Coordinates of C-alpha atoms in Angstrom, one line a residue:
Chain A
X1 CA 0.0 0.0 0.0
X2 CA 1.1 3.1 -0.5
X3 CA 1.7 5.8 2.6
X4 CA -0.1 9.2 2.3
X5 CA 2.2 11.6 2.0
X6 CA 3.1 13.6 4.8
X7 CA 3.1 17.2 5.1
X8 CA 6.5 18.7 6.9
X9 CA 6.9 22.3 8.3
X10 CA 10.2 23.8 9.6
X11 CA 8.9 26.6 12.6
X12 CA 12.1 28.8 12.8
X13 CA 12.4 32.3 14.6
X14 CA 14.8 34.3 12.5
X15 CA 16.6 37.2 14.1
X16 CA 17.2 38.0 17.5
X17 CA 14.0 37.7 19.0
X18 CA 13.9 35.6 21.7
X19 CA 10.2 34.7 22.4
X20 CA 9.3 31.4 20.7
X21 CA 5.7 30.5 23.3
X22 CA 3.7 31.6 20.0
X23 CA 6.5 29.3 17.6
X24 CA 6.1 25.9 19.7
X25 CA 2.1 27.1 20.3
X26 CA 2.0 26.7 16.6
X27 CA 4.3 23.6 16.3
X28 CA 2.0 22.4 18.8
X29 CA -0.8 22.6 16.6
X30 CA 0.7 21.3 13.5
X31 CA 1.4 18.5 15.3
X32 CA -1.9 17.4 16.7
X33 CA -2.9 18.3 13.0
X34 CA -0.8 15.0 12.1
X35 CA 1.8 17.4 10.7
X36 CA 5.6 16.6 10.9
X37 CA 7.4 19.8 12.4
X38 CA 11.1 20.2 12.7
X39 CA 11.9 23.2 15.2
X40 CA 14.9 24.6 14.7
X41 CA 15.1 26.8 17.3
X42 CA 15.7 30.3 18.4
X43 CA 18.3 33.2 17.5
X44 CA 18.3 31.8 13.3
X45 CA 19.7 33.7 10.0
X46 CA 17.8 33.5 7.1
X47 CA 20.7 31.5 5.7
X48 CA 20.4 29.0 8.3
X49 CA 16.7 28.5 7.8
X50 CA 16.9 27.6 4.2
X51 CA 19.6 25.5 4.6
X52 CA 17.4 23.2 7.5
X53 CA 14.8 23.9 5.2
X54 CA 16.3 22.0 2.2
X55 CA 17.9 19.4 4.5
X56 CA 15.0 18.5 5.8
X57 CA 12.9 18.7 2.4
X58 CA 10.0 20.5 4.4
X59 CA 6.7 21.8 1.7
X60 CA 6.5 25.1 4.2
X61 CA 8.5 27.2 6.0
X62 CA 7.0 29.2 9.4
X63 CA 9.2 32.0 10.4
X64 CA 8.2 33.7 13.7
X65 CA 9.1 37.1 14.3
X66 CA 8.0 39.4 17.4
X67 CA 10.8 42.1 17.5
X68 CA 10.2 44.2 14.2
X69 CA 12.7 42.7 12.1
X70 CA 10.2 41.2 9.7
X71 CA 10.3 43.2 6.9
X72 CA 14.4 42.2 6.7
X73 CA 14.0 38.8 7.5
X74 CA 11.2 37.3 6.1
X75 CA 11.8 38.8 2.3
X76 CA 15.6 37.5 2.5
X77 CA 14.1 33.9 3.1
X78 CA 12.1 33.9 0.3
X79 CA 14.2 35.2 -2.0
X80 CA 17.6 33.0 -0.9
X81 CA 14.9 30.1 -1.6
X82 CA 15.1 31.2 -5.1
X83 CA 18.3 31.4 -5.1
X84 CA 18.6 27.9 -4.3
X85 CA 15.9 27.1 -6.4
X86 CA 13.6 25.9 -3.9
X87 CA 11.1 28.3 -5.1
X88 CA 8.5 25.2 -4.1
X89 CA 8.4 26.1 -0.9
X90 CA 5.7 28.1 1.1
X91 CA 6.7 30.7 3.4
X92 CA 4.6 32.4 5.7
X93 CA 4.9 34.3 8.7
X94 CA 3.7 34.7 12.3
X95 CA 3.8 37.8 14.7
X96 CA 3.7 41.3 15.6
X97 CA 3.3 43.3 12.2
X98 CA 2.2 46.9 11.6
X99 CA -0.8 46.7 9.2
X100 CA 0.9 48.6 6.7
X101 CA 3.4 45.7 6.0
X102 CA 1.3 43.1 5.6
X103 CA 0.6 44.1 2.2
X104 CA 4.6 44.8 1.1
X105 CA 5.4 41.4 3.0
X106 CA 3.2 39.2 0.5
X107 CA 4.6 41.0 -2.5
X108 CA 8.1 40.1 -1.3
X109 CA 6.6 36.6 -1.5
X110 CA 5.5 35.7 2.2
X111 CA 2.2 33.9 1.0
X112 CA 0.7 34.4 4.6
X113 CA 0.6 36.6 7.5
X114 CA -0.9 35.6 11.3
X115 CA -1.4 38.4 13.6
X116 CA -1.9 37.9 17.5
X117 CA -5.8 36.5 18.0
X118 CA -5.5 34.5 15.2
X119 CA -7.6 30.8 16.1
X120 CA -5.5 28.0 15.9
X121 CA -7.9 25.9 13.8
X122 CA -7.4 29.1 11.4
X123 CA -3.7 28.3 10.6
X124 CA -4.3 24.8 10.6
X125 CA -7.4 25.1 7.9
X126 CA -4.8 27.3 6.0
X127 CA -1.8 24.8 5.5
X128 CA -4.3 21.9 4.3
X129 CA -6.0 24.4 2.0
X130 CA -2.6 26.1 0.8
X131 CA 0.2 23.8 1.4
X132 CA 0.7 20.2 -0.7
X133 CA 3.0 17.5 0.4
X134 CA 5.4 17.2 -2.6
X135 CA 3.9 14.9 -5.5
Chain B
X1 CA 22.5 12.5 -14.5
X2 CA 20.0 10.2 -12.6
X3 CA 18.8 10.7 -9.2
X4 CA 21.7 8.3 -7.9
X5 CA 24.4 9.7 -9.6
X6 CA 23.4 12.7 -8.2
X7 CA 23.3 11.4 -4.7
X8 CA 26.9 9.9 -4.8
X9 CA 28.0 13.6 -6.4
X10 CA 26.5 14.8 -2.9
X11 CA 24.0 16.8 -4.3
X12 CA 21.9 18.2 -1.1
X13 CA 19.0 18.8 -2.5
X14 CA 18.6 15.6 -4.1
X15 CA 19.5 13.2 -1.3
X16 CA 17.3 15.1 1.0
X17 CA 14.3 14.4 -1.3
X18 CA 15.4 10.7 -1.8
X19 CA 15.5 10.8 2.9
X20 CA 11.3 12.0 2.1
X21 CA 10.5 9.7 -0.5
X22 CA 11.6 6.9 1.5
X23 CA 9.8 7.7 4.6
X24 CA 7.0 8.3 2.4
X25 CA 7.1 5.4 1.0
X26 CA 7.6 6.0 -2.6
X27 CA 7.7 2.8 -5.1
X28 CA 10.3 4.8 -7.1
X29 CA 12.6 5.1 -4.2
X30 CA 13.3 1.7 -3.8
X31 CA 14.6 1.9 -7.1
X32 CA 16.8 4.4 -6.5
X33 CA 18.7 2.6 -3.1
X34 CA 19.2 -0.2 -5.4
X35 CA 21.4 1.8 -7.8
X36 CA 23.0 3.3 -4.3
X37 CA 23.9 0.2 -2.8
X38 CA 27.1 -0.5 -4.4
X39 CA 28.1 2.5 -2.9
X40 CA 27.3 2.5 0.6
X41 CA 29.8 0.3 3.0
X42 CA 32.6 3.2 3.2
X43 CA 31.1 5.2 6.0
X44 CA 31.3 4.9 9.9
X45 CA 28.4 4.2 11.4
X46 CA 27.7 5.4 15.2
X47 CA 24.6 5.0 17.0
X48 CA 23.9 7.0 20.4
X49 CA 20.8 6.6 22.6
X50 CA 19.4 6.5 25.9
X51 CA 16.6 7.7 27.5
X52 CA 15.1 11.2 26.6
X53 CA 16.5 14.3 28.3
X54 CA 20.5 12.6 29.0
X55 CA 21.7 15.3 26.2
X56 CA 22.2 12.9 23.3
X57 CA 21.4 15.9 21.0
X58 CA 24.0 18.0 22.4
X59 CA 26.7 15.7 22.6
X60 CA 26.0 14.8 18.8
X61 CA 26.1 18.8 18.6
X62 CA 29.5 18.4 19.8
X63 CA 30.9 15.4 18.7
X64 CA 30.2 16.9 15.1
X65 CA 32.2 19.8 15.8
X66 CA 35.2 17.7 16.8
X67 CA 34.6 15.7 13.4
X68 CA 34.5 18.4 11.5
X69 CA 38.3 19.9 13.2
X70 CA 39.8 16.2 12.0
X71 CA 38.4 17.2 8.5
X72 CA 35.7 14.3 8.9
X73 CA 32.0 14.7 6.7
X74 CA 29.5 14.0 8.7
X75 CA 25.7 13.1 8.6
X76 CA 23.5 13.1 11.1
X77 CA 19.9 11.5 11.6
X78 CA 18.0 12.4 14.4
X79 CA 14.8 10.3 15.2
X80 CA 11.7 11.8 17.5
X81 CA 8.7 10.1 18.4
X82 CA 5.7 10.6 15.8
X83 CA 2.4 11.3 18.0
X84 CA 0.6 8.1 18.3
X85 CA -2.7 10.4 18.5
X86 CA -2.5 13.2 15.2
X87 CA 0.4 11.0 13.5
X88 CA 1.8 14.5 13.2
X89 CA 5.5 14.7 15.3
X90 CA 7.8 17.7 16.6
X91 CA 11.1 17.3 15.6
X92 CA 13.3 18.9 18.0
X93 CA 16.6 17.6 17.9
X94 CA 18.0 20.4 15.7
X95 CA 18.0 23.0 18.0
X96 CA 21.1 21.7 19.1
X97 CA 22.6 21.3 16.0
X98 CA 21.4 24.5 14.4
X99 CA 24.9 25.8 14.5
X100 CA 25.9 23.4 11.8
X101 CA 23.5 24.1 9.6
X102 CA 25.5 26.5 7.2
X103 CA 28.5 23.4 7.1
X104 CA 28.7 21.9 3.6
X105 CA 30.6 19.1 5.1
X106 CA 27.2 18.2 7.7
X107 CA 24.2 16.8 6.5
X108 CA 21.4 16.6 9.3
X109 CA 18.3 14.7 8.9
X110 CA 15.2 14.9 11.4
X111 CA 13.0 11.6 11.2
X112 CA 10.1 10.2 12.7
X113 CA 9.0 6.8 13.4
X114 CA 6.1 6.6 11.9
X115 CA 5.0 3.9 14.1
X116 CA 7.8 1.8 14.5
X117 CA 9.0 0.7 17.6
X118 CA 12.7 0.0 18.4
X119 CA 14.5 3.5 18.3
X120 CA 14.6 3.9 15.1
X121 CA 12.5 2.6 11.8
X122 CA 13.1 1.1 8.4
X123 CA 13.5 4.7 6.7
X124 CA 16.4 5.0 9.1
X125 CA 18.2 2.3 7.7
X126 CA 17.4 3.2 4.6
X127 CA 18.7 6.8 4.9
X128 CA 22.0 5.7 6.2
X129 CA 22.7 4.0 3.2
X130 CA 21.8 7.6 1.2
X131 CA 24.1 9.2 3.0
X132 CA 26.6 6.6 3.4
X133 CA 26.9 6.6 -0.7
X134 CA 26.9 10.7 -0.7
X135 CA 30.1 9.7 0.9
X136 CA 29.8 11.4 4.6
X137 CA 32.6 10.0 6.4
X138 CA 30.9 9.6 9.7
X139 CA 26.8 9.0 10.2
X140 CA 25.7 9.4 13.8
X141 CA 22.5 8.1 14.0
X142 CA 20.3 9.5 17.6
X143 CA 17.8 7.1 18.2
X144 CA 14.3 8.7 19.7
X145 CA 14.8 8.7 23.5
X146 CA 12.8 6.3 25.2
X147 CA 14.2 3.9 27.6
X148 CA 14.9 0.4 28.3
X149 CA 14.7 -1.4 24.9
X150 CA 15.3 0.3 21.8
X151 CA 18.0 -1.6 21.0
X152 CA 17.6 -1.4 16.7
X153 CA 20.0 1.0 16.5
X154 CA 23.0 -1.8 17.4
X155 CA 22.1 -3.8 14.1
X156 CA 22.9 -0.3 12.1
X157 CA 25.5 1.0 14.1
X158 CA 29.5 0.3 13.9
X159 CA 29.7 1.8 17.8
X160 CA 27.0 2.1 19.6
X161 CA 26.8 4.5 22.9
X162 CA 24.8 4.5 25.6
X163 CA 24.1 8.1 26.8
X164 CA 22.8 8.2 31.2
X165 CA 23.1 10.4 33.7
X166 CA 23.6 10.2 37.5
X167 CA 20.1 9.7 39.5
X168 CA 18.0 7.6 37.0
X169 CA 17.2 5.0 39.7
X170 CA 18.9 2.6 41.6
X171 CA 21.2 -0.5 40.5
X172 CA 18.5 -3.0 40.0
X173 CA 18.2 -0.4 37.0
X174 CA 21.5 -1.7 35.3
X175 CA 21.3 -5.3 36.0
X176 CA 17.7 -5.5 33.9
X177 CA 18.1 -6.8 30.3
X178 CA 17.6 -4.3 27.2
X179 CA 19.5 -1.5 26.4
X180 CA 22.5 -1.1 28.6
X181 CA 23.4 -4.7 27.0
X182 CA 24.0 -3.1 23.7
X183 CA 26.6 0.1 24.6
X184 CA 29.7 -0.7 23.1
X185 CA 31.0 2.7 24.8
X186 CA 29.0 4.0 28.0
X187 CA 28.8 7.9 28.6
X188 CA 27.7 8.8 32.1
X189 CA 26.2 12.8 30.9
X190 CA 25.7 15.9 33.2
X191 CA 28.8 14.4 35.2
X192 CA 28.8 17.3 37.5
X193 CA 25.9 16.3 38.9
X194 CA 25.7 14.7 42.3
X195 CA 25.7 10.8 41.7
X196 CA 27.9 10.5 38.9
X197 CA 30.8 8.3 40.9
X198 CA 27.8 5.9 41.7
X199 CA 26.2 5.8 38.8
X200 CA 29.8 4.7 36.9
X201 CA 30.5 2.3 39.6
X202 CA 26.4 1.2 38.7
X203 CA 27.4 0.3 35.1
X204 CA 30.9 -0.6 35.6
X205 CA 29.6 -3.7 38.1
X206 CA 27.2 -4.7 35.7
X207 CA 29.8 -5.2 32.9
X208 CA 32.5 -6.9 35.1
X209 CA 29.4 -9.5 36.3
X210 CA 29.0 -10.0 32.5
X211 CA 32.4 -10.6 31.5
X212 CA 31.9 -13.8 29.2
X213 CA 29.5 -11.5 26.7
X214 CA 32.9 -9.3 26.4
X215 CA 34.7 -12.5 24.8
X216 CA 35.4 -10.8 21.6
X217 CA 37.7 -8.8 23.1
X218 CA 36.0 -5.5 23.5
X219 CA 35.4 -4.5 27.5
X220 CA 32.8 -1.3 27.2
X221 CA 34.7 1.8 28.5
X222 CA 33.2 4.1 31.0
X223 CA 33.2 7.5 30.4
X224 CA 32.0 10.8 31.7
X225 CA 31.2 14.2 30.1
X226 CA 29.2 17.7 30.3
X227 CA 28.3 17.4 27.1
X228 CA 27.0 21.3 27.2
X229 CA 30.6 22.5 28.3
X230 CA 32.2 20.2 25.5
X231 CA 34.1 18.2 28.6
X232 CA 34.6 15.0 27.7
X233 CA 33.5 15.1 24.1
X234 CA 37.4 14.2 22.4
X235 CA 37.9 10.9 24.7
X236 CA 34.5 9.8 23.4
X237 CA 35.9 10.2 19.8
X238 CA 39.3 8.4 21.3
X239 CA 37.5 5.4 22.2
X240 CA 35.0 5.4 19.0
X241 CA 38.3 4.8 17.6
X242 CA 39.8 2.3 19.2
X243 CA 36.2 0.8 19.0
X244 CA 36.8 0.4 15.0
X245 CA 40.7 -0.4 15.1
X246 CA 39.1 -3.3 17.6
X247 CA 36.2 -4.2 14.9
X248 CA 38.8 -3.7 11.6
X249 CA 42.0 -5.8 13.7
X250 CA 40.6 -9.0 13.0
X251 CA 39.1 -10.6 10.3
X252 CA 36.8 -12.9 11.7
X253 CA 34.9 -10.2 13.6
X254 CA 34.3 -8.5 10.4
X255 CA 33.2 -10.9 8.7
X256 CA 30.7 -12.1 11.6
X257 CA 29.7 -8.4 11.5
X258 CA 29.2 -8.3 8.1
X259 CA 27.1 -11.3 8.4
X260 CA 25.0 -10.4 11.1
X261 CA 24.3 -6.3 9.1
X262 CA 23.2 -8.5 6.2
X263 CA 20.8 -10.6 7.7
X264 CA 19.5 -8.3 10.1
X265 CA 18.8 -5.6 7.1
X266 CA 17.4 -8.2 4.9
X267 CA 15.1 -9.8 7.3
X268 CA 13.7 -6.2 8.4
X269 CA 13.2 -5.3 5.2
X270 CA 11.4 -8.4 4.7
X271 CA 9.2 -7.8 7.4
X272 CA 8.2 -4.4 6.6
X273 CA 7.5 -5.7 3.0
X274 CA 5.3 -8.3 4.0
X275 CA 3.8 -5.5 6.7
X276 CA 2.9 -3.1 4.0
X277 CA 2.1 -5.2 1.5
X278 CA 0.3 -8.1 3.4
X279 CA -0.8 -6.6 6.9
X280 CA -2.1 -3.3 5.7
X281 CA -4.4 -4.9 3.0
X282 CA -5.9 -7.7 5.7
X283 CA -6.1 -4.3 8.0
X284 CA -8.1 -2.2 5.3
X285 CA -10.7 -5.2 4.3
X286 CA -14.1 -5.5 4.7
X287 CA -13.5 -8.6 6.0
X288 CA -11.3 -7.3 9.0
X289 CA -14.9 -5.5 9.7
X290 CA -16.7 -7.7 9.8
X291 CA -15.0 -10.4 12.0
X292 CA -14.2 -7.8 14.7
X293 CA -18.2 -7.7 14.9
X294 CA -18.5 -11.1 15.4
X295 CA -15.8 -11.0 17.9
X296 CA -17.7 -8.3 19.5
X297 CA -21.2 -10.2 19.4
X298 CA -19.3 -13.3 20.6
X299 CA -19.9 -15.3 17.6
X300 CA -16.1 -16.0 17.6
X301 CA -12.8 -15.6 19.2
X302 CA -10.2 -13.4 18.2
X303 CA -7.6 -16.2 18.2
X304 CA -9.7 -18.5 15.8
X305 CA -10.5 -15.5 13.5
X306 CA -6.6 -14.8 13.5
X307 CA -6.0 -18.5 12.3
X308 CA -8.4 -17.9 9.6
X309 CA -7.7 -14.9 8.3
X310 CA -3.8 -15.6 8.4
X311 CA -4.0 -19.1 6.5
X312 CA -6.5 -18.1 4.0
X313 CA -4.5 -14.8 3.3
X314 CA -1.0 -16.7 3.0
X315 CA -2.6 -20.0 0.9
X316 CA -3.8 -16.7 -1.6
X317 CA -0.6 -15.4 -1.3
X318 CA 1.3 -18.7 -2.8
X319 CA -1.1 -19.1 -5.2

């Protein structure tokens, strides 16, 4: 028989931003949602995230951010993804955000943007709806 | 060139794709480990576990440093427990790796088991081979932390190490059977905790009671470390060492290891052939159904319905 496949998210916190309760809330969640979730921790470059990320062949990337250094970090995930042609991969992003940047965030490619008050079931609905396990 | 010839090239990308195909179970990536197996055999297999929270993460963490100083490749696959509830997991072990991550010359690998029992699964084995033939030097394999009889990993492994730390019970602890028969090397973690002196004298009794099991020549060192303050990490590597000079000095051990890999991969891959392929469709028929009713309603019992499902599924099977 053949095994469904399975759908694997890397949670990283890029930057210096040391408050991860809202990164392993989520990781949490994935998990009861029969997701597999590497968590790679705090204190990350964007470098280091797309390297885990390739290594560990993941279909979507969370980055949490809480200190304001979104608009830095997040773009230069998505676009060292191209670089490594792992273009296939979903990013999006979790966190404080002005309202203003949400907008400029998904142009730079973040497909999606959770603010605080955002119900769990919410972010899980969203990952079966926008995320497929590699064919 | 072809996925394999890619792999053996080292091409990240591709053997990490070939590590998800595998644990998902792919028909085409069976195809692809045959082409591979000509290739593996080269690298150095070692296996740590012990129960979870000892600090096997971190003293990989550290161990792969010290590799990498020597010059040494190194892969790493870390196994966690999938959630027997969601059959989603949380793969945590790279936290304390992270700092490796940018490393051409390190290859880590976060796994789940899926179900499987034992420390680590099939896709395990499987994945050692992949990165055996992209020609990492070294493959430390961290089995998922659980306790007293994961013992797989040995099978897999060229050294295997048995991570404790001081205060995990008393010594009826060590004289049970299961894992702390398997350690090839013994590493008494967090050493600067209170207990430590006991808990090596714990282990160290247990091993001289068993000397006959130690008649190949090998007695199980005893060492300790603080795996956090890198203490301890380079007489580890020492005795992983003279661990493989030991296993390479004579011939006859090789070849009984050889032999023993072989049949051990080969009858586990066996089994999880015949589990997939024969198990899961008995599991999924209607048939299954409707006996556990009529085990239910008391009709029949489960051990007669177990005969008769089993024989009538294997007399198909031959025919």
């Amino acid at each position: 028989m053949n095994q469904k496949r399975k759908i694997r998210i890397l949670v990283a916190k890029p930057g210096l931003d040391g408050h991860d309760r809202g990164a392993r809330i989520i990781a949490r969640t994935y998990r009861d949602a029969g997701f597999e979730v590497v968590y790679s921790g705090l204190h990350q470059t964007p470098e280091e995230v797309v390297q885990a990320a390739i290594q560990e062949d993941v279909d979507m990337i969370g980055l949490s951010s809480l200190a304001g250094a979104h608009m830095y970090l997040f773009p230069r995930v998505v676009e060292l993804l191209h670089e490594k042609g792992a273009d296939d991969i979903v990013v999006c992003g979790g966190g404080i955000f002005p309202e203003e940047d949400i907008p400029k965030l998904k142009k730079a490619g973040i497909k999606e943007l959770f603010t605080p008050g955002t119900p769990l079931d919410k972010v899980v609905k969203w990952v079966e709806e926008n995320v497929k396990p590699r064919g | 060139m072809d996925i394999a010839e890619k792999i053996i090239s080292g091409d990240i990308r591709s053997v990490a794709r070939l590590i998800r195909d595998i644990d998902d179970n792919v028909p085409g990536s069976r195809e692809v480990l045959k082409d591979l197996y000509p290739s593996t055999g080269k690298a150095y297999v070692v296996g740590i576990t012990g129960s979870p929270g000892v600090g096997k993460s971190t003293l990989v963490d550290q161990m792969v440093t010290h590799l990498r100083a020597d010059g040494k490749t190194v892969g790493v696959l870390a196994v966690d427990p999938t959630s027997p509830f969601s059959g989603g997991a949380i793969l945590g072990d790279r936290v304390r790796m992270q700092r490796h991550s940018m490393d051409e010359g390190v290859f880590i690998r976060s796994m789940a088991t899926r179900g499987y029992f034992g420390g680590i699964t099939q896709s395990t084995r499987s994945a050692i081979d992949v990165l055996d033939a992209m020609g990492k030097d070294c493959i430390i394999v961290e089995t998922v932390g659980v306790g007293q009889d994961e013992i797989d990993i040995v099978q897999s492994a060229d050294t295997t190490i048995i991570v404790l730390v001081p205060g995990m019970g008393d010594d009826v602890q060590a004289l049970k059977a299961g894992i702390l028969e398997i350690g090839n090397i013994f590493v008494i973690n967090k050493a600067d905790r209170e207990g430590a002196d006991r808990t090596v004298n714990d282990i160290r009794l247990m091993i001289e009671m068993d000397e006959k099991r130690y008649k190949d020549g090998w007695k199980p060192p005893i060492l300790t470390a603080q795996a956090v303050f890198d203490k301890g990490i380079i007489e580890i590597l020492d005795e992983i060492d003279k661990h493989r000079k030991h296993l390479e000095s004579s011939a006859k051990i090789q070849s009984m290891r050889k032999y023993e890999k072989v049949r051990n991969d080969l009858s586990e891959m066996i089994k999880d052939k015949i589990i997939r392929d024969v198990f899961d469709e008995i599991i999924n028929s209607g048939e299954f159904e409707t006996t556990l009713q009529s085990i239910i309603k008391g009709e029949t019992d489960p051990y007669t319905a177990c005969d008769t499902i089993v024989s009538k599924k294997l007399k198909k099977g031959a025919a």
